[in-house]
GROMACS .gro file of C-alpha atoms in nm:
model
  416
    1MET     CA    1   0.000   0.000   0.000
    2ASP     CA    2   0.279   0.245   0.092
    3ASP     CA    3   0.451   0.172  -0.237
    4ASN     CA    4   0.129   0.249  -0.425
    5ILE     CA    5   0.083   0.580  -0.242
    6GLU     CA    6   0.445   0.675  -0.309
    7TYR     CA    7   0.403   0.590  -0.677
    8PHE     CA    8   0.077   0.788  -0.695
    9ASP     CA    9   0.247   1.092  -0.536
   10TRP     CA   10   0.530   1.065  -0.789
   11VAL     CA   11   0.289   1.052  -1.086
   12LEU     CA   12   0.087   1.342  -0.945
   13LYS     CA   13   0.401   1.552  -0.904
   14ILE     CA   14   0.501   1.491  -1.267
   15PHE     CA   15   0.149   1.579  -1.380
   16ILE     CA   16   0.148   1.902  -1.178
   17ASP     CA   17   0.495   1.998  -1.306
   18LYS     CA   18   0.384   1.942  -1.665
   19GLU     CA   19   0.068   2.143  -1.614
   20MET     CA   20   0.270   2.427  -1.464
   21ILE     CA   21   0.501   2.420  -1.766
   22LYS     CA   22   0.202   2.435  -1.999
   23LEU     CA   23   0.086   2.750  -1.825
   24THR     CA   24   0.399   2.945  -1.917
   25ARG     CA   25   0.242   3.108  -2.221
   26HIS     CA   26   0.202   3.475  -2.295
   27LEU     CA   27   0.127   3.714  -2.580
   28PHE     CA   28   0.340   4.012  -2.679
   29THR     CA   29   0.248   4.282  -2.932
   30SER     CA   30   0.456   4.536  -3.126
   31GLU     CA   31   0.362   4.789  -3.394
   32SER     CA   32   0.527   4.967  -3.683
   33VAL     CA   33   0.422   5.244  -3.921
   34THR     CA   34   0.501   5.323  -4.283
   35GLU     CA   35   0.707   5.619  -4.400
   36GLY     CA   36   0.382   5.793  -4.493
   37HIS     CA   37   0.259   5.805  -4.134
   38PRO     CA   38   0.258   6.173  -4.026
   39ASP     CA   39   0.512   6.119  -3.747
   40LYS     CA   40   0.742   5.927  -3.981
   41VAL     CA   41   0.715   6.197  -4.247
   42CYS     CA   42   0.859   6.430  -3.983
   43ASP     CA   43   1.135   6.189  -3.883
   44CYS     CA   44   1.233   6.150  -4.249
   45ILE     CA   45   1.247   6.525  -4.309
   46SER     CA   46   1.453   6.585  -3.994
   47ASP     CA   47   1.705   6.314  -4.084
   48ALA     CA   48   1.723   6.431  -4.446
   49VAL     CA   49   1.815   6.780  -4.324
   50LEU     CA   50   2.075   6.626  -4.091
   51ASP     CA   51   2.225   6.420  -4.375
   52ALA     CA   52   2.250   6.724  -4.602
   53ILE     CA   53   2.430   6.926  -4.335
   54LEU     CA   54   2.671   6.648  -4.228
   55GLU     CA   55   2.760   6.592  -4.594
   56GLN     CA   56   2.910   6.942  -4.599
   57ASP     CA   57   3.006   6.991  -4.234
   58LYS     CA   58   3.097   6.678  -4.033
   59ASN     CA   59   3.127   6.881  -3.712
   60ALA     CA   60   2.790   7.055  -3.732
   61HIS     CA   61   2.564   7.048  -3.429
   62VAL     CA   62   2.211   6.966  -3.539
   63ALA     CA   63   1.889   6.928  -3.343
   64CYS     CA   64   1.622   6.947  -3.611
   65GLU     CA   65   1.254   6.879  -3.549
   66THR     CA   66   0.963   6.887  -3.789
   67THR     CA   67   0.587   6.907  -3.757
   68VAL     CA   68   0.333   6.856  -4.033
   69THR     CA   69  -0.038   6.921  -4.065
   70THR     CA   70  -0.285   6.994  -4.342
   71GLY     CA   71  -0.102   7.180  -4.618
   72MET     CA   72   0.199   7.272  -4.406
   73ILE     CA   73   0.547   7.159  -4.300
   74HIS     CA   74   0.729   7.340  -4.020
   75VAL     CA   75   1.099   7.267  -3.966
   76MET     CA   76   1.248   7.403  -3.646
   77GLY     CA   77   1.538   7.353  -3.410
   78GLU     CA   78   1.894   7.447  -3.320
   79ILE     CA   79   2.163   7.414  -3.587
   80SER     CA   80   2.521   7.540  -3.564
   81THR     CA   81   2.708   7.515  -3.895
   82ASP     CA   82   2.886   7.728  -4.154
   83CYS     CA   83   2.729   7.547  -4.449
   84TYR     CA   84   2.402   7.619  -4.626
   85VAL     CA   85   2.132   7.371  -4.716
   86ASP     CA   86   1.798   7.441  -4.880
   87ILE     CA   87   1.565   7.311  -4.609
   88GLN     CA   88   1.251   7.389  -4.804
   89LYS     CA   89   1.373   7.191  -5.105
   90ILE     CA   90   1.484   6.899  -4.888
   91ALA     CA   91   1.148   6.882  -4.711
   92ARG     CA   92   0.954   6.887  -5.037
   93GLU     CA   93   1.169   6.616  -5.195
   94VAL     CA   94   1.127   6.387  -4.894
   95VAL     CA   95   0.750   6.429  -4.897
   96LYS     CA   96   0.729   6.363  -5.272
   97ASN     CA   97   0.957   6.057  -5.251
   98ILE     CA   98   0.732   5.914  -4.981
   99GLY     CA   99   0.440   5.944  -5.222
  100TYR     CA  100   0.263   6.266  -5.128
  101GLU     CA  101   0.298   6.436  -5.465
  102ASN     CA  102  -0.057   6.492  -5.582
  103PRO     CA  103  -0.374   6.630  -5.424
  104ASP     CA  104  -0.544   6.286  -5.441
  105CYS     CA  105  -0.333   6.177  -5.142
  106GLY     CA  106  -0.459   6.474  -4.941
  107PHE     CA  107  -0.110   6.620  -4.904
  108ASP     CA  108   0.115   6.747  -5.183
  109GLY     CA  109   0.485   6.819  -5.145
  110ASN     CA  110   0.474   7.040  -5.454
  111THR     CA  111   0.227   7.290  -5.315
  112CYS     CA  112   0.230   7.268  -4.933
  113ALA     CA  113   0.376   7.554  -4.730
  114VAL     CA  114   0.720   7.500  -4.577
  115LEU     CA  115   0.812   7.717  -4.278
  116THR     CA  116   1.149   7.723  -4.103
  117SER     CA  117   1.240   7.840  -3.753
  118ILE     CA  118   1.610   7.769  -3.702
  119ASP     CA  119   1.834   7.902  -3.426
  120SER     CA  120   2.192   7.817  -3.328
  121GLN     CA  121   2.284   7.576  -3.051
  122SER     CA  122   2.275   7.723  -2.701
  123ASP     CA  123   2.613   7.855  -2.592
  124ASP     CA  124   2.560   7.695  -2.251
  125ILE     CA  125   2.515   7.349  -2.407
  126ALA     CA  126   2.809   7.408  -2.643
  127LEU     CA  127   3.037   7.464  -2.342
  128GLY     CA  128   3.003   7.101  -2.240
  129VAL     CA  129   2.981   6.943  -2.584
  130ASN     CA  130   3.281   7.117  -2.743
  131GLN     CA  131   3.507   7.062  -2.443
  132SER     CA  132   3.430   6.788  -2.196
  133TYR     CA  133   3.459   6.805  -1.818
  134GLU     CA  134   3.763   6.576  -1.841
  135HIS     CA  135   3.948   6.813  -2.076
  136LYS     CA  136   3.873   7.109  -1.853
  137GLU     CA  137   4.028   6.906  -1.572
  138GLY     CA  138   4.348   6.856  -1.773
  139SER     CA  139   4.296   6.538  -1.979
  140THR     CA  140   4.471   6.542  -2.317
  141ASP     CA  141   4.302   6.234  -2.468
  142GLU     CA  142   4.143   6.348  -2.794
  143LYS     CA  143   3.870   6.082  -2.772
  144GLY     CA  144   3.762   6.241  -2.447
  145LEU     CA  145   3.739   6.591  -2.591
  146ILE     CA  146   3.363   6.588  -2.659
  147GLY     CA  147   3.127   6.582  -2.363
  148ALA     CA  148   2.781   6.426  -2.369
  149GLY     CA  149   2.527   6.666  -2.517
  150ASP     CA  150   2.282   6.598  -2.234
  151GLN     CA  151   2.225   6.386  -1.927
  152GLY     CA  152   2.014   6.075  -1.965
  153MET     CA  153   2.009   5.699  -2.001
  154MET     CA  154   2.001   5.494  -2.320
  155PHE     CA  155   1.914   5.127  -2.370
  156GLY     CA  156   2.018   4.866  -2.623
  157TYR     CA  157   1.876   4.517  -2.668
  158ALA     CA  158   1.928   4.196  -2.862
  159CYS     CA  159   1.786   3.844  -2.852
  160ASP     CA  160   1.811   3.527  -3.059
  161GLU     CA  161   1.448   3.520  -3.180
  162THR     CA  162   1.540   3.629  -3.534
  163PRO     CA  163   1.851   3.613  -3.758
  164GLU     CA  164   1.907   3.986  -3.708
  165LEU     CA  165   1.886   3.931  -3.329
  166MET     CA  166   1.570   4.135  -3.278
  167PRO     CA  167   1.245   4.046  -3.100
  168LEU     CA  168   1.008   3.867  -3.339
  169PRO     CA  169   0.702   4.095  -3.290
  170ILE     CA  170   0.878   4.419  -3.394
  171SER     CA  171   1.074   4.239  -3.667
  172LEU     CA  172   0.753   4.115  -3.830
  173ALA     CA  173   0.575   4.448  -3.781
  174HIS     CA  174   0.858   4.633  -3.959
  175LYS     CA  175   0.870   4.381  -4.244
  176LEU     CA  176   0.495   4.411  -4.295
  177ALA     CA  177   0.520   4.792  -4.301
  178MET     CA  178   0.804   4.777  -4.553
  179LYS     CA  179   0.608   4.534  -4.769
  180LEU     CA  180   0.302   4.757  -4.753
  181THR     CA  181   0.514   5.040  -4.893
  182SER     CA  182   0.680   4.814  -5.149
  183VAL     CA  183   0.355   4.687  -5.306
  184ARG     CA  184   0.229   5.047  -5.321
  185LYS     CA  185   0.538   5.185  -5.492
  186ASP     CA  186   0.593   4.897  -5.738
  187GLY     CA  187   0.232   4.912  -5.854
  188THR     CA  188   0.119   4.574  -5.722
  189LEU     CA  189  -0.146   4.752  -5.514
  190SER     CA  190  -0.149   5.090  -5.683
  191TYR     CA  191  -0.464   5.202  -5.501
  192LEU     CA  192  -0.281   5.215  -5.168
  193ARG     CA  193  -0.171   5.550  -5.028
  194PRO     CA  194   0.140   5.631  -4.818
  195ASP     CA  195  -0.005   5.624  -4.464
  196GLY     CA  196  -0.020   5.287  -4.290
  197LYS     CA  197   0.026   5.097  -3.965
  198THR     CA  198   0.101   4.736  -3.879
  199GLN     CA  199   0.077   4.539  -3.556
  200VAL     CA  200   0.177   4.183  -3.471
  201THR     CA  201   0.094   3.976  -3.163
  202VAL     CA  202   0.320   3.676  -3.105
  203GLU     CA  203   0.243   3.388  -2.870
  204TYR     CA  204   0.531   3.265  -2.656
  205GLU     CA  205   0.567   2.928  -2.488
  206ASP     CA  206   0.837   2.901  -2.224
  207LYS     CA  207   0.963   3.241  -2.341
  208LYS     CA  208   1.009   3.118  -2.700
  209PRO     CA  209   0.797   3.246  -2.991
  210VAL     CA  210   0.578   2.967  -3.130
  211ARG     CA  211   0.307   3.130  -3.343
  212VAL     CA  212   0.154   3.455  -3.461
  213ASP     CA  213  -0.170   3.514  -3.276
  214THR     CA  214  -0.293   3.838  -3.438
  215VAL     CA  215  -0.202   4.062  -3.731
  216VAL     CA  216  -0.349   4.411  -3.769
  217ILE     CA  217  -0.287   4.625  -4.079
  218SER     CA  218  -0.443   4.960  -4.159
  219SER     CA  219  -0.354   5.120  -4.491
  220GLN     CA  220  -0.466   5.442  -4.650
  221HIS     CA  221  -0.629   5.382  -4.989
  222SER     CA  222  -0.807   5.553  -5.276
  223ALA     CA  223  -1.182   5.603  -5.247
  224ASP     CA  224  -1.274   5.384  -5.544
  225VAL     CA  225  -1.165   5.044  -5.413
  226SER     CA  226  -1.381   4.803  -5.214
  227LEU     CA  227  -1.300   4.695  -4.861
  228GLU     CA  228  -1.323   4.332  -4.971
  229GLN     CA  229  -1.052   4.381  -5.233
  230ILE     CA  230  -0.827   4.567  -4.988
  231ARG     CA  231  -0.855   4.290  -4.731
  232ASN     CA  232  -0.798   4.009  -4.981
  233ASP     CA  233  -0.504   4.184  -5.149
  234ILE     CA  234  -0.325   4.283  -4.830
  235GLU     CA  235  -0.360   3.935  -4.684
  236LYS     CA  236  -0.224   3.781  -5.006
  237TYR     CA  237   0.046   4.027  -5.111
  238VAL     CA  238   0.159   4.154  -4.770
  239ILE     CA  239   0.078   3.925  -4.479
  240ARG     CA  240   0.119   3.585  -4.647
  241ALA     CA  241   0.424   3.711  -4.837
  242VAL     CA  242   0.605   3.820  -4.521
  243ILE     CA  243   0.513   3.589  -4.233
  244ASP     CA  244   0.647   3.233  -4.230
  245PRO     CA  245   0.347   3.002  -4.293
  246SER     CA  246   0.455   2.783  -4.002
  247LEU     CA  247   0.377   3.072  -3.765
  248ILE     CA  248   0.019   3.111  -3.889
  249ASP     CA  249  -0.254   2.862  -3.803
  250GLU     CA  250  -0.633   2.838  -3.816
  251ASN     CA  251  -0.659   3.039  -3.493
  252THR     CA  252  -0.449   3.333  -3.616
  253LYS     CA  253  -0.664   3.645  -3.629
  254ILE     CA  254  -0.618   3.889  -3.918
  255PHE     CA  255  -0.766   4.241  -3.916
  256VAL     CA  256  -0.721   4.458  -4.226
  257ASN     CA  257  -0.860   4.813  -4.210
  258PRO     CA  258  -1.090   4.715  -3.924
  259THR     CA  259  -1.266   5.053  -3.923
  260GLY     CA  260  -1.378   4.982  -4.280
  261ARG     CA  261  -1.242   5.296  -4.449
  262PHE     CA  262  -0.908   5.479  -4.451
  263VAL     CA  263  -0.917   5.734  -4.734
  264ILE     CA  264  -0.818   6.044  -4.536
  265GLY     CA  265  -0.467   5.989  -4.400
  266GLY     CA  266  -0.121   6.136  -4.369
  267PRO     CA  267  -0.079   6.493  -4.242
  268VAL     CA  268  -0.440   6.572  -4.338
  269GLY     CA  269  -0.581   6.299  -4.115
  270ASP     CA  270  -0.348   6.367  -3.822
  271SER     CA  271  -0.067   6.607  -3.739
  272GLY     CA  272   0.284   6.467  -3.717
  273LEU     CA  273   0.591   6.540  -3.505
  274THR     CA  274   0.953   6.424  -3.503
  275GLY     CA  275   1.038   6.179  -3.226
  276ARG     CA  276   0.688   6.057  -3.148
  277LYS     CA  277   0.751   5.695  -3.250
  278ILE     CA  278   1.041   5.605  -3.021
  279ILE     CA  279   0.910   5.254  -2.945
  280VAL     CA  280   0.861   5.183  -3.316
  281ASP     CA  281   1.218   5.307  -3.372
  282THR     CA  282   1.368   5.066  -3.118
  283TYR     CA  283   1.239   4.730  -2.993
  284GLY     CA  284   0.862   4.754  -3.004
  285GLY     CA  285   0.831   4.779  -2.626
  286TYR     CA  286   1.023   4.454  -2.572
  287SER     CA  287   1.305   4.641  -2.398
  288ARG     CA  288   1.314   4.948  -2.176
  289HIS     CA  289   1.363   5.291  -2.331
  290GLY     CA  290   1.545   5.596  -2.197
  291GLY     CA  291   1.296   5.836  -2.355
  292GLY     CA  292   1.517   6.017  -2.605
  293ALA     CA  293   1.429   6.028  -2.976
  294PHE     CA  294   1.683   5.982  -3.257
  295SER     CA  295   1.586   6.161  -3.578
  296GLY     CA  296   1.727   6.504  -3.657
  297LYS     CA  297   2.007   6.476  -3.399
  298ASP     CA  298   2.375   6.474  -3.487
  299PRO     CA  299   2.585   6.201  -3.320
  300THR     CA  300   2.718   6.425  -3.041
  301LYS     CA  301   2.369   6.379  -2.897
  302VAL     CA  302   2.398   6.064  -2.686
  303ASP     CA  303   2.024   6.007  -2.720
  304ARG     CA  304   2.119   5.878  -3.062
  305SER     CA  305   2.482   5.770  -3.055
  306ALA     CA  306   2.476   5.594  -2.717
  307ALA     CA  307   2.156   5.408  -2.808
  308TYR     CA  308   2.335   5.281  -3.118
  309ALA     CA  309   2.636   5.186  -2.905
  310ALA     CA  310   2.416   5.001  -2.656
  311ARG     CA  311   2.256   4.801  -2.939
  312HIS     CA  312   2.603   4.724  -3.077
  313ILE     CA  313   2.712   4.587  -2.739
  314ALA     CA  314   2.396   4.384  -2.679
  315LYS     CA  315   2.402   4.236  -3.029
  316ASN     CA  316   2.765   4.128  -2.996
  317ILE     CA  317   2.699   3.967  -2.658
  318VAL     CA  318   2.412   3.762  -2.802
  319GLY     CA  319   2.599   3.703  -3.127
  320ALA     CA  320   2.892   3.563  -2.928
  321GLY     CA  321   2.661   3.310  -2.764
  322LEU     CA  322   2.715   3.469  -2.423
  323ALA     CA  323   2.339   3.506  -2.369
  324SER     CA  324   2.015   3.442  -2.558
  325LYS     CA  325   1.887   3.788  -2.466
  326CYS     CA  326   2.067   4.096  -2.342
  327GLU     CA  327   1.978   4.451  -2.240
  328VAL     CA  328   2.243   4.722  -2.198
  329GLN     CA  329   2.197   5.058  -2.027
  330ILE     CA  330   2.442   5.348  -2.057
  331ALA     CA  331   2.396   5.675  -1.865
  332TYR     CA  332   2.566   6.014  -1.899
  333ALA     CA  333   2.604   6.352  -1.732
  334ILE     CA  334   2.591   6.658  -1.959
  335GLY     CA  335   2.936   6.778  -2.057
  336VAL     CA  336   3.110   6.465  -1.921
  337ALA     CA  337   3.263   6.224  -2.171
  338LYS     CA  338   3.277   5.905  -1.966
  339PRO     CA  339   2.944   5.734  -1.884
  340VAL     CA  340   2.832   5.755  -1.523
  341SER     CA  341   2.708   5.396  -1.540
  342VAL     CA  342   2.697   5.085  -1.757
  343MET     CA  343   2.457   4.797  -1.693
  344VAL     CA  344   2.420   4.458  -1.860
  345ASP     CA  345   2.123   4.229  -1.792
  346THR     CA  346   2.096   3.888  -1.960
  347PHE     CA  347   1.775   3.788  -1.779
  348SER     CA  348   1.937   3.472  -1.641
  349THR     CA  349   2.032   3.351  -1.991
  350GLY     CA  350   2.402   3.442  -1.969
  351VAL     CA  351   2.685   3.188  -1.962
  352VAL     CA  352   2.872   3.421  -1.724
  353GLU     CA  353   2.756   3.660  -1.454
  354ASN     CA  354   2.628   4.003  -1.554
  355ASP     CA  355   2.906   4.181  -1.363
  356LYS     CA  356   3.166   3.990  -1.567
  357LEU     CA  357   2.995   4.111  -1.885
  358VAL     CA  358   3.002   4.469  -1.758
  359GLU     CA  359   3.373   4.431  -1.693
  360ALA     CA  360   3.425   4.302  -2.046
  361VAL     CA  361   3.214   4.580  -2.197
  362ASN     CA  362   3.411   4.850  -2.014
  363ALA     CA  363   3.737   4.693  -2.130
  364ILE     CA  364   3.640   4.647  -2.498
  365PHE     CA  365   3.394   4.927  -2.582
  366ASP     CA  366   3.496   5.293  -2.547
  367LEU     CA  367   3.168   5.465  -2.464
  368ARG     CA  368   3.282   5.826  -2.466
  369PRO     CA  369   3.086   6.020  -2.732
  370ALA     CA  370   3.387   6.096  -2.954
  371ALA     CA  371   3.495   5.731  -2.946
  372ILE     CA  372   3.143   5.609  -3.027
  373ILE     CA  373   3.125   5.851  -3.320
  374GLU     CA  374   3.459   5.729  -3.454
  375ASN     CA  375   3.411   5.356  -3.392
  376LEU     CA  376   3.058   5.343  -3.534
  377LYS     CA  377   3.143   5.585  -3.819
  378LEU     CA  378   2.850   5.805  -3.724
  379LYS     CA  379   2.973   6.111  -3.914
  380GLU     CA  380   2.972   5.908  -4.237
  381THR     CA  381   2.636   5.739  -4.179
  382LYS     CA  382   2.328   5.836  -4.380
  383TYR     CA  383   2.039   5.861  -4.136
  384LEU     CA  384   1.738   5.899  -4.366
  385PRO     CA  385   1.730   5.522  -4.444
  386VAL     CA  386   1.678   5.439  -4.074
  387ALA     CA  387   1.421   5.713  -4.012
  388ALA     CA  388   1.143   5.466  -4.098
  389TYR     CA  389   1.109   5.090  -4.037
  390GLY     CA  390   1.341   5.083  -3.736
  391HIS     CA  391   1.694   5.187  -3.646
  392PHE     CA  392   1.792   4.836  -3.535
  393GLY     CA  393   1.799   4.500  -3.708
  394ARG     CA  394   1.850   4.677  -4.043
  395GLU     CA  395   2.134   4.456  -4.164
  396GLU     CA  396   2.055   4.537  -4.528
  397LEU     CA  397   2.177   4.894  -4.466
  398ASP     CA  398   2.524   4.783  -4.348
  399VAL     CA  399   2.529   5.028  -4.057
  400GLN     CA  400   2.818   4.987  -3.816
  401TRP     CA  401   2.614   4.931  -3.499
  402GLU     CA  402   2.462   4.615  -3.648
  403LYS     CA  403   2.798   4.447  -3.714
  404LEU     CA  404   2.911   4.148  -3.509
  405ASP     CA  405   3.271   4.273  -3.498
  406LYS     CA  406   3.342   4.237  -3.125
  407VAL     CA  407   3.240   3.872  -3.083
  408ASP     CA  408   3.593   3.733  -3.077
  409GLU     CA  409   3.719   4.003  -2.841
  410LEU     CA  410   3.439   3.932  -2.595
  411LYS     CA  411   3.504   3.559  -2.601
  412LYS     CA  412   3.878   3.609  -2.558
  413TYR     CA  413   3.836   3.848  -2.268
  414LEU     CA  414   3.602   3.608  -2.090
  415ASN     CA  415   3.813   3.300  -2.177
  416ILE     CA  416   3.524   3.135  -2.362
   0.00000   0.00000   0.00000
């Protein structure tokens, strides 16, 4: 009898353990937007202005923001440079390249008003950026000359859910948004208009993605096309063309233009502003965010450059097989070159302790602004291509912060 009870308890324990394992499921959702979304129009204009200035003056200080609304573009900010760029022309060309070049879209880059309100960088801020605290204290290291343009904290993230080491929900959302733009521009779905949004919900089992639970796509369109055609075409030419069929099953929910009509869009349907899509720009909410936007800022602004550096670190840690997921935080004081803190969290997936990884990061990666700019070639980078569809995971653009060039150094330092 005792043996039977003991056996029963053993079987019950296994059953309970298995049931507990089965319960470790959750859903996670991320969104993206097309380049024709009003906020992304602004990001693209701001980064196009930045690119034009850096092409002539690599040492320019640029903090350019844009807002758009019905019939109007307003470019504003603080820019210190000796060069001249035609901001009005740049803004119009960006808008027309996106697809807003005739009145049928509700917004026309040929005829809209373009206002500019540009000032120079504050002298008080320039004091810390042009000469760091360390140099004022007597340091002669040229890589420590530039101080951080502001205080703040920046995060970088990587995980092994996709080949580009990005979370699957934001990766799929970006690819759907890019495909939505592609089929519009190549004429496959010529009735589509530039504004659009995508959203993907992924189901995880034991913290691993196993299926796509829900896909939501809303795309601006011409008035003379039926909702039925829009839904059928987008499912066929966008959703099914992008998402691996093994991730879609009979329970996957698909919503295309769920309101039923999306003719009025872009800056006419909603005003736009630079820097209002910071979660779309990064990891889709999968990782923490320091709050700073990227577009329109030259690389002395650590909101941008340090976020790129943090991604570079996290990606190399995961790429080296040192963790299956990794988040990096870097924090700065305004005018000080060296970070005030560096944090690495592998969420218990690391092959070594987090403090060992921090030690390796501090030894291998120079995180002073001037060093980041040099090592990641940020004065030579074109920023308009990353203004839409994400700043990270964009391996097709060959940007320096996506390269796995520190894998061997990390392994050697940690004796792995």
